[in-house]
Amino acid sequence: MKYTRILLLTISFLFPSFLIAQSLEHSFEDLSENIENEEGVLNVEILMNELADLKEHPIQINYATKEELSKLFFLDNEQIEEILNHRKKYGFYNSIYELQQLSSFDLQVLRRIRPYLAFEQKVSLQKVNVKEQGNHYVVARAGIVFPKAKGYESNSETDAKYIGSPWKWQTRFRSQVSEKYKLHLLFEKDAGEKGFDFASGGVQLDRIGAFKNVTFGNYQLRFGQGLVMGGGFRLSPSADPIQAIFPNDQKIYPFTSALEYNYLSGVTSNFKWKGVEFIPFVSIRKLDAVEYDLGFRISDNGLHRTEGELDKKDKLTERIFGVHFEKGFVEDKLTLGGTYLYQSFSDSLVVAKDFSDTKDFSGINNHLGSVDLKGNYQSMSLKAEVAYSSSNAWAFSGSLIHSFSRSFQLGVLHRDYSPSFHSFYGGSLSKNSSIQNEQGTYTTLFWRPRKHLEGFLYFDLYKFPWLKKYDLQTENGSDFFLKVNWEVQTNHLLQFRLSYQEFNEYLSEVSSLVFRERLYIRLNYRNESRENLILNSHLAGKWQSQQENIYGVLLAQDVRYKWRKFQFDLRLAYYNSEAYDVRFYLWEPSMLYQYSFENYYGNGFRTALVVCYKFNKKFRCWLKYANTNFFDRTEIGTGNELREGSNKHSFDFQVMYKL
């Protein structure tokens, strides 16, 4: 059976293309496929929620403001300005093809933005018909995994036993009328938890008097380079090396993710006074934390399945007050801004005993302040921010992009984050999970030598100044990445990706740093030449230097087929990774608002099938079945998540009703 599956997969991978007809779209599946590690998940979920909603409720290009168009992160400031100026001079757009007249647009850009734009000529902006112009829906989802994990078995360790059922549940409600208001509610129960354990929601109003984007509930903020506030979505370097150092200018993001951390809860808005834009923000919310003798450490996994995990819930109260302000000069070609944030906890935070954590935040109060600037001059764009935290530490991030033409761009970002800099909500380009203890220079290049051929590359040289372990050496490393997209013929896209890393890894066995090399090569072929059928093939390999070198290989085939009211998504994947360091992290087809990233580690075969049925314009349902068959083990997982056998099955069901 094992070899039959591998043979079928190989045949489907090599099977010649035989289809013709629809243009490629830069959908959220394409973006997800560029996520290569676990750190990208939060950004991706926020991004995908936004794009899924935009697909259901496209932006009215003939009425959209600069702020609304900035939600299409595919577009840079030059392209947005050209859309607005052309509309002001010549009137409304009738179709996507009129954008070809603009000098900064090509077919590739048009394919990316097409699903998210509408070209209506008459839209009432005064009397809004909620039913006709609104987008209101309810999504409910349930899922379960077999065989049951060890944590559901009765044992003497009552604090370690899961207290809830193995079912996971999620209910999502969204209501939106143009940009007038947006309301979102989410309730979730993770597997093993008792009842709906997490609730999130908020409402955003377009305007209340002089205040715009008035947001109540859960939200995220992003200012400058993200040193103080770096929420919302941002692309990773592997997805788009240029956009990674120049994220869009959206500042307030309603938090619609099911992840239970890294968001604010309170109220924010923006208003202008004497030409200066102000964004005050307030947040008060409970945090999970582990109690130690002298204080607490924050826990952010959001799981409350056992008595021990429940004991961490809502242990701390966090209060945040702050303001961001900015003013444009020289027809907004230069913008100067600043941010101040005060953060306090109801009890003291302490550092762990691990030597590498001794520079982490400890205490009750934290102050942050920053100054940022953004400028455009001819074909050059500049962004920079310098920040200071009350631990007497600094952080800097500055990026410059020079567009020699629409087909050739060069970008550079330099960063310098002090080991003692403390920003709980920062998010900027970094090798670490936090903006702390890092220095580096990132250089990237984009070129399009021909209409259907484009390439990206970046080189990142970095080091961590503070000793991460009981060692007298500092860690450093370098990353090289190359990605080439070639549209071989209409609707046939070939992508080649190569990543090479050099880094020092601390080994406790020898109590010192050991030099490592890692090579990752991936080839994707996407055939979208027929309206009802899409083929997407993946071939990847990894190598890492060890005392004995370790290797990994992955071969995967995705098929999407549409038939009448059905849509079928199939994933077949064979993988063999000799060690965890050469595992593969790959997006997997799933249901709307569910983003599945599988960690392919060990030796096995994975099958995933998603079936969607559209009853009518209002009602849709999905069913997903996935199976992983491991060839190298008789037990799956560890601890409470240990499962007997070599097969793991999961079932998910989802319904969506548009009101």
XYZ file of C-alpha atoms in Angstrom:
659
model
C 0.000 0.000 0.000
C 2.840 2.343 0.894
C 4.514 1.958 -2.508
C 1.216 2.163 -4.399
C 0.552 5.588 -2.870
C 4.034 6.807 -3.737
C 3.626 5.566 -7.330
C 0.253 7.315 -7.728
C 1.689 10.534 -6.330
C 4.667 10.391 -8.699
C 2.413 9.777 -11.720
C 0.212 12.740 -10.825
C 3.285 14.907 -10.318
C 4.735 14.052 -13.722
C 1.444 13.838 -15.604
C 1.532 16.249 -18.564
C -0.634 19.352 -18.566
C -3.665 19.244 -20.753
C -5.760 22.277 -19.827
C -6.410 25.899 -20.992
C -8.205 29.202 -19.997
C -8.166 31.321 -16.780
C -5.613 33.852 -15.556
C -3.581 33.263 -12.423
C -4.719 35.115 -9.311
C -2.533 36.064 -6.380
C -4.924 34.454 -3.921
C -4.364 33.735 -0.277
C -3.377 30.173 -1.177
C -0.345 31.557 -3.033
C 0.645 33.688 -0.057
C 0.246 30.803 2.369
C 2.500 28.589 0.294
C 5.334 31.044 0.935
C 5.171 30.567 4.700
C 8.112 28.372 5.639
C 8.078 28.320 9.443
C 5.786 28.575 12.440
C 6.562 32.254 13.080
C 4.478 33.361 10.110
C 1.171 31.932 11.270
C -0.137 34.924 13.227
C 0.506 37.320 10.369
C -0.972 34.924 7.839
C -4.208 34.363 9.769
C -4.812 38.104 10.104
C -3.961 38.622 6.436
C -6.161 35.779 5.223
C -9.132 36.970 7.259
C -8.764 40.384 5.650
C -8.442 38.994 2.112
C -11.306 36.538 2.580
C -13.560 39.420 3.644
C -12.350 41.573 0.759
C -13.171 38.770 -1.650
C -16.692 38.598 -0.229
C -16.995 42.404 -0.121
C -14.603 43.970 -2.689
C -13.333 47.539 -2.479
C -15.322 49.997 -4.615
C -12.430 51.473 -6.576
C -14.508 54.393 -7.836
C -15.204 55.609 -4.288
C -12.286 54.218 -2.300
C -10.036 56.485 -0.264
C -6.267 56.152 -0.012
C -6.696 54.418 3.345
C -9.122 51.858 1.902
C -6.860 51.100 -1.065
C -3.918 50.594 1.301
C -5.647 47.405 2.495
C -4.436 45.904 -0.771
C -0.884 45.386 0.425
C 0.028 44.300 -3.130
C -0.011 48.016 -4.015
C 2.677 50.497 -3.039
C 2.112 54.214 -2.377
C 2.998 55.185 -5.957
C 0.350 52.867 -7.414
C -2.327 54.020 -4.967
C -1.614 57.669 -5.765
C -1.793 56.938 -9.492
C -5.203 55.260 -9.105
C -6.569 58.270 -7.243
C -5.049 60.889 -9.565
C -6.283 59.131 -12.713
C -9.798 58.821 -11.252
C -9.814 62.501 -10.304
C -8.705 63.553 -13.783
C -10.646 61.167 -16.037
C -13.546 59.902 -13.925
C -14.712 56.439 -12.861
C -13.111 53.170 -13.920
C -15.285 50.714 -15.836
C -13.158 47.566 -15.538
C -9.872 46.176 -14.277
C -8.368 46.548 -17.761
C -8.473 50.345 -17.605
C -5.776 50.159 -14.957
C -3.379 48.966 -17.674
C -3.231 52.588 -18.819
C -1.439 53.488 -15.592
C 2.347 53.469 -15.909
C 2.944 51.684 -12.581
C 0.649 48.720 -13.386
C 1.352 45.566 -15.341
C -0.572 42.334 -15.904
C 0.968 40.677 -12.863
C -0.305 43.404 -10.532
C -3.756 43.350 -12.158
C -4.034 39.595 -11.612
C -3.182 40.037 -7.946
C -5.746 42.750 -7.189
C -8.582 41.663 -9.483
C -10.511 39.511 -6.947
C -10.633 42.354 -4.428
C -11.960 45.256 -6.547
C -15.472 46.235 -7.668
C -16.265 48.776 -10.400
C -19.799 49.929 -9.646
C -20.667 53.361 -11.062
C -23.386 54.293 -8.602
C -23.094 53.600 -4.887
C -25.208 55.520 -2.393
C -22.868 56.891 0.231
C -25.604 58.631 2.210
C -28.557 56.285 2.624
C -27.080 52.865 3.061
C -29.288 49.826 2.508
C -27.911 47.434 5.115
C -29.339 44.327 3.471
C -28.233 45.118 -0.098
C -24.840 46.703 0.505
C -23.867 44.804 3.620
C -21.868 41.664 4.140
C -23.279 39.693 7.064
C -22.543 36.055 7.791
C -22.221 33.373 10.442
C -19.589 30.611 10.250
C -19.683 27.585 12.563
C -17.020 24.876 12.660
C -16.409 21.606 14.511
C -13.478 19.193 14.397
C -12.039 16.101 16.074
C -8.847 13.999 15.865
C -8.523 10.205 16.193
C -7.210 8.211 17.950
C -7.792 10.037 21.218
C -4.787 11.539 22.946
C -3.469 10.228 26.267
C -4.700 13.372 28.028
C -8.325 12.182 27.772
C -7.625 8.966 29.672
C -8.475 8.801 33.382
C -5.371 8.693 35.576
C -4.248 9.612 39.046
C -2.698 12.902 37.923
C -5.964 14.847 37.937
C -4.274 18.179 37.192
C -2.789 16.724 33.983
C -5.991 15.182 32.599
C -7.931 17.056 29.941
C -11.156 18.323 31.475
C -13.092 18.784 28.233
C -14.104 16.784 25.187
C -11.790 16.124 22.217
C -14.042 18.246 19.971
C -12.917 21.714 18.907
C -15.561 24.320 18.135
C -15.543 27.781 16.626
C -18.312 30.248 15.784
C -17.646 33.465 13.895
C -20.053 36.324 13.114
C -19.226 39.247 10.844
C -21.360 42.216 9.822
C -20.126 44.979 7.546
C -21.787 47.766 5.564
C -19.322 49.325 3.129
C -16.886 51.203 5.358
C -19.684 52.521 7.588
C -19.224 49.899 10.237
C -17.673 46.490 10.830
C -18.744 44.141 13.603
C -17.007 40.855 14.370
C -17.552 38.251 17.082
C -15.687 34.993 17.620
C -16.124 32.162 20.129
C -13.761 29.207 20.304
C -13.209 26.001 22.232
C -9.929 24.144 21.716
C -9.791 20.351 21.904
C -9.612 19.300 25.553
C -11.125 22.526 26.891
C -14.453 22.700 28.693
C -16.916 24.885 26.813
C -16.167 27.991 24.769
C -12.994 29.179 26.434
C -12.118 32.182 24.259
C -14.309 35.060 23.124
C -13.183 37.947 20.945
C -14.983 40.757 19.194
C -15.175 44.381 18.303
C -16.842 47.033 16.221
C -15.265 49.643 13.974
C -17.200 52.744 12.917
C -16.100 54.797 9.942
C -16.742 58.135 11.653
C -18.180 59.698 14.795
C -17.968 63.453 14.387
C -14.291 64.361 13.947
C -13.156 60.850 14.909
C -12.471 58.264 12.183
C -12.001 54.485 12.396
C -13.469 54.422 15.884
C -12.731 50.909 17.152
C -14.134 49.265 20.278
C -13.119 45.794 21.449
C -10.089 43.819 20.279
C -7.701 45.423 17.816
C -4.079 45.790 16.738
C -1.987 48.834 15.821
C 0.983 49.393 13.553
C 3.073 52.562 13.472
C 6.347 53.369 11.746
C 8.594 50.335 11.433
C 6.673 48.483 14.144
C 9.151 48.913 16.988
C 6.525 50.005 19.529
C 3.354 48.794 17.813
C 3.791 46.209 15.057
C 0.437 44.457 14.813
C -1.588 43.584 11.751
C -0.195 41.577 8.889
C 3.179 41.877 7.277
C 4.721 39.654 4.666
C 7.707 37.496 5.510
C 10.862 37.893 3.383
C 10.212 34.537 1.689
C 6.763 35.724 0.553
C 7.843 39.128 -0.798
C 11.352 40.379 0.085
C 10.505 43.978 -0.910
C 7.152 44.278 0.884
C 8.694 42.665 3.973
C 10.714 45.820 4.662
C 8.028 48.263 3.495
C 4.654 47.142 4.962
C 1.532 49.091 4.020
C 0.379 52.195 5.851
C -2.765 50.843 7.521
C -2.565 51.710 11.222
C -5.688 50.267 12.920
C -6.626 46.609 12.458
C -9.715 44.985 13.992
C -8.447 41.748 15.547
C -10.370 38.891 13.904
C -7.920 36.054 14.572
C -8.656 33.034 16.777
C -5.185 33.283 18.305
C -5.397 34.277 21.947
C -2.481 36.692 22.285
C -0.775 39.762 20.805
C -3.798 42.053 20.666
C -5.191 45.059 22.534
C -8.649 45.269 24.064
C -10.245 48.658 24.580
C -10.803 51.640 22.287
C -8.863 53.577 19.656
C -9.553 56.081 16.899
C -7.845 58.730 14.810
C -8.585 62.422 14.327
C -6.865 65.477 12.905
C -6.156 68.741 14.669
C -4.306 71.581 12.944
C -2.972 69.233 10.283
C -1.663 66.676 12.773
C -3.172 63.185 12.886
C -3.600 61.710 16.372
C -4.347 58.078 17.288
C -4.958 57.683 21.035
C -5.417 54.117 22.320
C -6.439 52.436 25.552
C -6.340 48.729 26.396
C -7.216 46.786 29.554
C -7.233 43.005 29.445
C -6.443 39.842 31.380
C -3.338 37.775 30.617
C -2.459 34.159 31.334
C 0.644 33.788 33.494
C 2.685 31.248 35.455
C 3.338 32.156 39.083
C 6.857 31.937 40.523
C 8.175 32.802 43.997
C 8.890 36.442 43.152
C 6.316 37.137 40.457
C 4.860 35.951 37.144
C 5.844 35.058 33.597
C 3.328 35.561 30.785
C 1.968 32.445 29.052
C 0.581 32.969 25.550
C -0.387 29.531 24.184
C -4.062 30.115 25.042
C -4.703 26.502 26.072
C -6.786 25.667 29.181
C -7.266 21.902 28.914
C -6.028 20.751 32.324
C -6.351 21.986 35.885
C -2.729 23.101 35.691
C -3.356 25.141 32.520
C -6.556 26.583 33.991
C -4.596 27.776 36.975
C -2.641 30.115 34.652
C -5.750 31.747 33.203
C -6.299 35.498 33.733
C -3.626 35.783 36.420
C -2.540 39.265 35.411
C -4.241 42.479 34.344
C -2.438 44.556 31.728
C -3.186 48.254 31.227
C -1.939 50.227 28.230
C -2.383 53.910 27.439
C -0.727 55.681 24.559
C -0.891 57.959 21.551
C 0.578 58.139 18.078
C 0.795 61.352 16.096
C 2.103 62.311 12.693
C 2.155 65.223 10.290
C 2.790 65.386 6.569
C 5.029 67.937 4.865
C 5.786 68.851 1.253
C 2.444 67.552 -0.056
C 2.782 64.520 2.226
C 6.007 63.414 0.556
C 7.593 63.590 4.003
C 5.804 62.413 7.156
C 7.137 62.744 10.685
C 5.536 60.920 13.609
C 5.949 59.797 17.171
C 4.510 57.221 19.570
C 4.313 57.035 23.353
C 3.104 53.976 25.278
C 2.679 53.331 28.986
C 2.205 49.702 30.045
C 1.571 48.351 33.544
C 0.839 44.946 35.077
C -1.174 44.136 38.182
C 1.764 42.155 39.574
C 5.477 41.966 38.941
C 6.957 40.030 36.027
C 10.164 38.110 36.667
C 12.808 36.574 34.447
C 13.354 32.828 34.371
C 16.466 31.164 35.724
C 17.778 30.449 32.221
C 20.827 32.599 31.518
C 19.472 33.578 28.087
C 16.426 35.262 29.672
C 18.238 37.573 32.078
C 17.742 40.558 29.757
C 13.974 40.047 29.582
C 11.562 42.490 31.172
C 11.032 42.377 34.926
C 8.911 44.666 37.062
C 5.468 46.252 36.794
C 5.755 49.363 34.603
C 7.133 49.784 31.093
C 7.414 53.009 29.078
C 8.113 53.181 25.359
C 8.615 56.126 23.058
C 9.627 56.415 19.415
C 10.097 58.834 16.539
C 9.501 57.745 12.951
C 9.683 59.239 9.484
C 8.533 58.274 6.029
C 9.635 60.000 2.843
C 9.380 59.701 -0.916
C 11.663 61.441 -3.385
C 11.369 60.606 -7.066
C 12.058 56.866 -7.258
C 13.256 56.443 -3.663
C 11.226 55.636 -0.541
C 12.491 55.781 3.027
C 11.104 54.574 6.350
C 12.846 54.717 9.715
C 12.029 54.546 13.419
C 14.091 54.877 16.578
C 12.587 53.764 19.904
C 13.491 53.929 23.584
C 12.231 51.775 26.456
C 12.338 52.576 30.178
C 15.008 49.897 30.645
C 17.375 52.521 29.189
C 17.630 50.624 25.917
C 17.259 51.626 22.275
C 16.054 50.061 19.042
C 16.428 51.266 15.457
C 15.040 50.090 12.132
C 15.462 51.906 8.826
C 14.654 50.818 5.277
C 15.308 52.353 1.871
C 13.899 51.252 -1.489
C 15.105 52.562 -4.837
C 12.933 51.782 -7.866
C 15.185 52.065 -10.900
C 12.096 51.049 -12.913
C 8.941 49.005 -12.388
C 11.076 46.001 -13.349
C 14.051 46.624 -11.094
C 14.014 47.521 -7.400
C 16.667 47.499 -4.691
C 15.928 47.574 -0.965
C 18.035 47.757 2.210
C 17.019 47.510 5.874
C 19.323 47.974 8.848
C 18.248 47.048 12.374
C 19.844 47.378 15.783
C 17.853 46.125 18.775
C 19.416 46.389 22.238
C 19.366 43.208 24.388
C 17.402 45.102 27.068
C 14.850 46.728 24.739
C 11.332 45.684 25.796
C 8.445 45.985 23.343
C 5.642 43.503 23.988
C 3.639 44.476 20.893
C 6.425 45.312 18.465
C 6.700 43.541 15.142
C 9.484 44.280 12.679
C 11.907 42.275 10.581
C 13.878 40.061 12.957
C 15.367 36.586 13.275
C 14.139 36.470 16.878
C 10.516 36.221 17.935
C 10.872 39.589 19.691
C 12.509 42.927 18.878
C 15.466 42.396 21.149
C 19.160 41.471 21.106
C 19.808 41.668 17.373
C 21.848 43.600 14.829
C 21.623 43.015 11.124
C 21.561 44.331 7.573
C 19.086 42.974 5.058
C 19.544 43.628 1.319
C 16.983 42.639 -1.293
C 16.600 42.866 -5.044
C 13.642 42.459 -7.400
C 13.913 42.279 -11.142
C 11.656 41.387 -14.064
C 13.855 40.894 -17.147
C 10.890 39.745 -19.213
C 7.133 40.092 -19.056
C 6.601 36.561 -17.714
C 9.795 36.163 -15.691
C 10.623 37.743 -12.340
C 13.045 37.099 -9.517
C 13.538 38.060 -5.873
C 16.590 37.624 -3.739
C 17.746 38.777 -0.349
C 20.832 38.483 1.807
C 20.561 38.963 5.570
C 23.658 39.251 7.745
C 22.930 39.301 11.496
C 24.259 38.684 14.986
C 22.904 38.459 18.543
C 25.128 40.658 20.776
C 23.969 39.257 24.131
C 25.278 35.812 25.063
C 22.339 33.476 24.652
C 23.877 30.680 26.710
C 26.650 30.134 29.263
C 29.228 30.771 26.610
C 31.825 33.404 25.795
C 30.826 33.661 22.127
C 28.016 35.625 20.506
C 25.811 33.973 17.931
C 25.770 35.213 14.345
C 24.681 34.012 10.959
C 23.601 34.812 7.421
C 20.669 33.955 5.155
C 20.579 33.914 1.373
C 17.264 33.483 -0.442
C 16.384 33.334 -4.137
C 12.936 32.987 -5.689
C 12.185 32.918 -9.425
C 8.666 32.994 -10.902
C 8.323 32.021 -14.546
C 4.999 31.957 -16.356
C 6.037 29.366 -18.921
C 2.863 29.972 -20.876
C -0.494 31.472 -20.030
C -1.710 30.006 -16.733
C 1.320 27.741 -16.258
C 3.533 29.075 -13.460
C 6.858 27.578 -12.411
C 8.489 28.747 -9.171
C 11.992 27.915 -7.995
C 13.142 28.706 -4.473
C 16.534 28.332 -2.839
C 17.496 29.181 0.727
C 20.979 28.856 2.205
C 21.741 29.600 5.873
C 24.906 29.730 7.947
C 24.503 29.993 11.709
C 25.961 29.034 15.062
C 23.958 26.623 17.196
C 24.539 26.094 20.906
C 24.981 22.429 21.845
C 24.607 21.603 25.534
C 26.573 18.366 25.045
C 29.766 20.300 24.337
C 28.742 23.593 26.049
C 29.702 25.697 23.053
C 28.540 27.016 19.696
C 28.787 24.771 16.651
C 28.809 26.072 13.076
C 25.912 24.852 10.933
C 24.871 25.111 7.280
C 21.359 24.528 5.965
C 20.222 24.311 2.348
C 16.583 24.289 1.229
C 15.484 23.904 -2.398
C 11.875 23.881 -3.549
C 10.229 23.662 -6.962
C 6.544 24.471 -7.494
C 4.524 24.039 -10.660
C 1.022 25.516 -10.854
C -1.341 24.794 -13.742
C -4.472 26.925 -13.740
C -5.259 26.684 -17.429
C -8.761 25.297 -17.082
C -11.569 27.043 -15.261
C -12.617 24.026 -13.202
C -9.237 22.407 -12.518
C -6.020 23.568 -10.839
C -2.906 21.438 -10.357
C -0.201 22.506 -7.930
C 2.919 20.361 -7.519
C 5.675 20.669 -4.909
C 9.111 19.079 -4.790
C 11.422 20.097 -1.929
C 14.666 18.995 -0.348
C 16.650 20.023 2.754
C 20.172 19.407 3.974
C 21.920 20.437 7.188
C 25.508 19.892 8.223
C 25.950 17.819 11.381
C 28.565 15.357 12.588
C 26.595 13.169 10.220
C 24.751 15.269 7.638
C 20.943 15.075 7.761
C 18.515 15.258 4.844
C 14.845 15.699 4.085
C 12.680 15.326 0.989
C 9.042 16.176 0.291
C 6.867 15.436 -2.741
C 3.321 16.822 -2.745
C 0.507 17.184 -5.247
C -2.527 19.470 -4.842
C -5.614 19.193 -7.024
C -8.583 21.566 -7.043
C -11.621 20.552 -9.083
C -14.926 22.389 -9.456
C -18.020 20.516 -10.570
C -21.432 22.137 -10.514
C -21.963 23.322 -6.926
C -19.038 21.297 -5.559
C -15.402 22.208 -5.068
C -12.861 19.499 -4.205
C -9.363 20.151 -2.833
C -6.992 17.197 -2.525
C -3.468 17.049 -1.059
C -1.223 13.975 -1.431
C 2.196 14.247 0.179
C 5.109 11.905 0.804
C 7.917 13.120 3.068
C 11.034 11.791 4.724
C 12.925 14.109 7.091
C 15.661 12.462 9.099
C 15.589 15.007 11.937
C 13.469 17.866 13.261
C 15.896 20.471 11.871
C 15.115 19.376 8.298
C 11.338 19.212 8.707
C 9.007 20.839 6.167
C 6.371 23.416 6.959
C 3.770 23.633 4.192
C 0.386 25.236 3.774
C -2.448 22.749 3.211
C -5.791 23.320 1.433
C -8.516 23.880 3.984
C -11.853 25.560 4.646
C -12.674 29.262 4.512
C -11.266 31.081 7.586
C -9.303 27.966 8.563
C -5.590 28.030 7.820
C -3.806 24.730 8.049
C 0.000 24.536 8.141
C 1.327 21.023 8.402
C 4.664 20.194 10.003
C 6.095 17.317 7.962
C 8.569 15.566 10.255
C 9.708 11.948 10.114
C 8.740 9.519 7.367
C 5.148 9.258 6.220
C 2.352 9.918 3.765
C -0.372 12.530 4.248
C -3.728 12.746 2.527
C -6.141 15.656 2.928
C -9.481 16.143 1.165
C -11.733 19.207 1.433
C -15.208 19.194 -0.109
C -17.232 22.390 -0.385
C -20.874 22.470 -1.482
C -22.644 25.719 -2.316
C -26.381 25.280 -1.795
C -27.162 28.833 -2.928
C -25.763 32.358 -2.616
C -26.396 32.336 1.117
C -25.486 28.863 2.339
C -22.272 26.848 1.968
C -20.783 23.906 3.828
C -17.355 22.238 3.978
C -16.095 18.822 5.053
C -12.405 18.070 5.540
C -10.800 14.696 6.177
C -7.047 14.316 6.710
C -4.912 11.254 7.424
C -1.212 10.980 8.246
C 0.307 7.514 7.976
C 3.712 7.338 9.684
C 6.141 4.693 8.439
C 8.716 5.198 11.200
C 6.761 4.996 14.473
C 4.007 3.190 16.355
C 3.187 6.148 18.628
C 2.416 9.736 17.610
C 3.168 12.765 19.778
C 4.416 13.052 23.346
C 3.033 13.706 26.829
C -0.707 14.324 26.954
C -0.817 14.457 23.145
C 0.567 10.911 22.795
C -1.614 8.776 20.496
C -1.317 5.021 19.979
C -0.735 3.687 16.471
C 0.878 4.940 13.284
C -2.206 6.616 11.769
C -3.692 9.982 12.703
C -7.127 10.987 11.367
C -8.899 14.333 11.605
C -12.439 15.382 10.637
C -13.641 18.993 10.319
C -17.059 20.311 9.331
C -18.027 23.925 8.674
C -21.143 25.806 7.580
C -21.486 29.424 6.460
C -24.747 31.336 6.197
C -24.943 34.819 4.711
C -27.708 36.878 6.280
